[in-house]
């Protein structure tokens, strides 16, 4: 995408003014909306890669997600009219929530923004999500990936309870489960029976993309 790298770079720099200007210039030049969205998705991926290399910080990820939301809000009517999506079909689906008894959402929200910015249809269950709500949402939305977030070590049992509920409902084999957040660990992931522990939002993004077969450029 060398001929359009200015938009990718602008989003990776969190340059909101330039991103919106370039998006509108492309629309005026009749560039397909799904192609513009794909460029912005790549910009979000590059932003995540820079975060992984300690070249930017959590506020940058959050601001990048806010810019991406403005872009998608602007492109949504065009995409709906043309019935075209950036993936060429149904978008991969992910479901995520902060586990029961934990009301922290910053880390969860970053993962949600990263996933949406990379082309996922994300169902955000919010915070303090009981196991039964996870189960109901999995049945309703049939996601490929489920994410659980926690900041409090006192909520370890909520992760285990959620995994137990998913197994009892007969849904475990239908999904890939990742867990993350300040209180999460590889040990917790393995003990609860999750598939993946993500130390950062970018780790979670790469796992989710691997599950659904999306390739992220590094």
Coordinates of C-alpha atoms in Angstrom, one line a residue:
X1 CA 0.0 0.0 0.0
X2 CA 2.9 2.3 -0.7
X3 CA 0.8 4.8 -2.8
X4 CA -1.5 5.3 0.2
X5 CA 0.9 5.0 3.1
X6 CA 0.2 8.7 4.1
X7 CA -3.1 7.6 5.6
X8 CA -1.6 4.6 7.3
X9 CA 1.1 6.7 8.8
X10 CA -1.2 9.5 9.8
X11 CA -3.3 7.1 11.8
X12 CA -0.3 5.4 13.3
X13 CA 0.9 8.9 14.5
X14 CA -2.6 9.7 15.9
X15 CA -2.8 12.7 13.7
X16 CA -6.6 13.2 13.7
X17 CA -6.7 16.3 11.5
X18 CA -4.6 14.7 8.8
X19 CA -6.5 11.3 8.9
X20 CA -9.9 13.0 8.4
X21 CA -8.6 15.2 5.6
X22 CA -7.1 12.3 3.8
X23 CA -10.2 10.2 4.2
X24 CA -12.3 13.0 2.8
X25 CA -9.9 13.6 -0.1
X26 CA -10.1 9.9 -1.0
X27 CA -13.9 9.9 -0.9
X28 CA -13.9 13.0 -3.2
X29 CA -11.6 11.1 -5.5
X30 CA -14.1 8.2 -5.6
X31 CA -11.8 5.8 -3.7
X32 CA -14.0 2.9 -2.5
X33 CA -15.0 3.3 1.1
X34 CA -13.9 -0.3 2.0
X35 CA -10.4 0.4 0.6
X36 CA -10.2 3.5 2.8
X37 CA -11.3 1.6 5.8
X38 CA -8.7 -1.1 5.0
X39 CA -6.0 1.5 5.0
X40 CA -7.1 2.8 8.4
X41 CA -7.2 -0.7 9.8
X42 CA -3.6 -1.0 8.7
X43 CA -2.8 2.2 10.5
X44 CA -4.3 0.9 13.7
X45 CA -2.2 -2.3 13.3
X46 CA 0.9 -0.2 12.9
X47 CA 0.0 1.8 15.9
X48 CA -0.2 -1.4 17.9
X49 CA 3.1 -2.6 16.6
X50 CA 4.7 0.7 17.7
X51 CA 3.2 0.2 21.1
X52 CA 4.8 -3.3 21.2
X53 CA 8.1 -1.7 20.5
X54 CA 7.6 0.9 23.3
X55 CA 7.4 3.7 20.7
X56 CA 4.1 4.9 22.0
X57 CA 1.9 4.5 25.1
X58 CA -1.6 3.5 26.2
X59 CA -3.1 7.0 25.7
X60 CA -1.9 6.8 22.1
X61 CA -3.8 3.5 21.6
X62 CA -6.9 5.0 23.1
X63 CA -6.7 8.2 21.0
X64 CA -6.1 6.1 17.9
X65 CA -9.2 4.1 18.7
X66 CA -11.2 7.4 19.0
X67 CA -9.9 8.5 15.6
X68 CA -10.8 5.2 14.1
X69 CA -14.3 5.6 15.5
X70 CA -14.7 8.9 13.8
X71 CA -13.5 7.4 10.5
X72 CA -15.9 4.5 10.7
X73 CA -18.8 6.8 11.7
X74 CA -18.0 8.8 8.5
X75 CA -17.7 5.8 6.2
X76 CA -20.6 3.7 7.7
X77 CA -23.4 5.2 5.6
X78 CA -21.4 4.7 2.4
X79 CA -20.5 1.1 3.3
X80 CA -24.1 0.4 4.1
X81 CA -25.4 1.8 0.9
X82 CA -23.0 -0.2 -1.2
X83 CA -23.3 -3.3 1.0
X84 CA -19.5 -3.6 0.9
X85 CA -17.3 -4.6 3.9
X86 CA -13.6 -4.3 4.1
X87 CA -13.2 -8.1 4.5
X88 CA -15.2 -8.8 1.4
X89 CA -17.9 -10.6 3.4
X90 CA -19.0 -11.2 7.0
X91 CA -16.6 -9.7 9.5
X92 CA -15.0 -12.0 12.1
X93 CA -16.7 -11.7 15.4
X94 CA -15.2 -11.3 18.9
X95 CA -16.9 -11.0 22.3
X96 CA -15.3 -9.4 25.3
X97 CA -16.1 -8.3 28.8
X98 CA -14.6 -7.6 32.2
X99 CA -15.3 -10.5 34.5
X100 CA -17.8 -10.5 37.4
X101 CA -17.0 -8.3 40.4
X102 CA -14.4 -6.2 38.5
X103 CA -15.6 -2.8 37.2
X104 CA -12.4 -1.7 35.4
X105 CA -12.6 -1.1 31.7
X106 CA -9.6 0.8 30.4
X107 CA -7.7 -2.3 29.3
X108 CA -10.8 -3.9 27.9
X109 CA -11.7 -0.8 26.0
X110 CA -8.2 -0.7 24.4
X111 CA -8.6 -4.3 23.2
X112 CA -12.0 -3.5 21.8
X113 CA -10.7 -0.5 19.9
X114 CA -7.8 -2.5 18.5
X115 CA -10.0 -5.4 17.4
X116 CA -12.5 -3.1 15.8
X117 CA -9.8 -1.1 14.1
X118 CA -8.4 -4.3 12.6
X119 CA -11.7 -5.4 11.1
X120 CA -13.5 -7.3 13.8
X121 CA -17.2 -7.0 14.7
X122 CA -16.9 -6.7 18.5
X123 CA -19.6 -7.4 21.1
X124 CA -18.6 -5.4 24.2
X125 CA -20.4 -6.8 27.3
X126 CA -19.0 -4.1 29.6
X127 CA -17.9 -4.7 33.1
X128 CA -18.9 -6.9 36.0
X129 CA -20.1 -9.5 33.6
X130 CA -21.5 -12.7 35.3
X131 CA -20.7 -16.1 33.7
X132 CA -24.3 -16.5 32.6
X133 CA -24.2 -13.3 30.6
X134 CA -21.0 -14.6 28.8
X135 CA -22.8 -17.8 28.0
X136 CA -26.0 -16.1 26.8
X137 CA -23.9 -13.7 24.6
X138 CA -21.9 -16.6 23.1
X139 CA -25.1 -18.4 22.2
X140 CA -26.6 -15.3 20.7
X141 CA -23.7 -13.9 18.8
X142 CA -21.6 -17.0 18.0
X143 CA -18.2 -15.3 18.1
X144 CA -15.0 -17.0 17.1
X145 CA -13.0 -15.3 19.9
X146 CA -14.1 -14.6 23.5
X147 CA -12.0 -12.3 25.7
X148 CA -12.1 -11.9 29.5
X149 CA -10.4 -8.9 31.3
X150 CA -9.6 -8.4 35.0
X151 CA -7.6 -6.0 37.0
X152 CA -8.3 -7.4 40.5
X153 CA -6.6 -10.5 41.8
X154 CA -9.7 -11.1 43.9
X155 CA -11.6 -11.9 40.6
X156 CA -9.5 -15.0 39.7
X157 CA -12.5 -17.1 40.6
X158 CA -14.7 -15.2 38.2
X159 CA -12.5 -16.4 35.3
X160 CA -12.7 -20.0 36.4
X161 CA -16.5 -19.7 37.0
X162 CA -17.0 -18.3 33.5
X163 CA -15.0 -21.0 31.9
X164 CA -16.9 -23.6 33.9
X165 CA -20.2 -22.1 32.8
X166 CA -19.1 -22.1 29.1
X167 CA -18.1 -25.8 29.4
X168 CA -21.4 -26.8 31.1
X169 CA -23.3 -25.0 28.3
X170 CA -21.5 -27.1 25.7
X171 CA -19.9 -24.1 24.0
X172 CA -16.2 -24.6 24.9
X173 CA -15.2 -26.3 21.6
X174 CA -16.9 -23.6 19.5
X175 CA -14.7 -20.7 20.7
X176 CA -11.1 -19.6 21.4
X177 CA -10.8 -17.9 24.8
X178 CA -8.2 -15.3 25.7
X179 CA -7.7 -13.6 29.1
X180 CA -5.8 -10.4 29.9
X181 CA -5.5 -7.5 32.2
X182 CA -3.2 -6.5 35.1
X183 CA -4.3 -9.4 37.3
X184 CA -4.1 -12.0 34.5
X185 CA -1.2 -14.4 33.9
X186 CA -0.3 -17.4 32.0
X187 CA -0.7 -19.5 35.1
X188 CA -4.3 -18.2 35.5
X189 CA -5.0 -18.9 31.9
X190 CA -3.9 -22.5 32.1
X191 CA -5.5 -23.1 35.4
X192 CA -8.9 -21.9 34.2
X193 CA -8.6 -23.6 30.8
X194 CA -8.3 -20.6 28.5
X195 CA -6.5 -20.8 25.2
X196 CA -4.3 -17.7 25.5
X197 CA -3.0 -15.1 28.0
X198 CA -2.2 -11.7 26.5
X199 CA 0.1 -9.4 28.4
X200 CA -0.8 -6.5 26.2
X201 CA -3.7 -5.4 24.0
X202 CA -1.6 -6.1 20.9
X203 CA -0.9 -9.7 22.1
X204 CA -4.7 -10.2 22.3
X205 CA -5.1 -8.7 18.8
X206 CA -2.6 -10.9 17.3
X207 CA -4.1 -14.0 18.9
X208 CA -7.6 -13.1 17.7
X209 CA -6.4 -12.5 14.2
X210 CA -4.6 -15.8 14.2
X211 CA -7.7 -17.6 15.3
X212 CA -9.8 -16.2 12.4
X213 CA -7.0 -16.3 9.8
X214 CA -6.4 -12.6 9.5
X215 CA -2.9 -11.6 8.6
X216 CA -1.4 -8.6 10.3
X217 CA 1.5 -6.9 8.7
X218 CA 4.4 -6.1 11.1

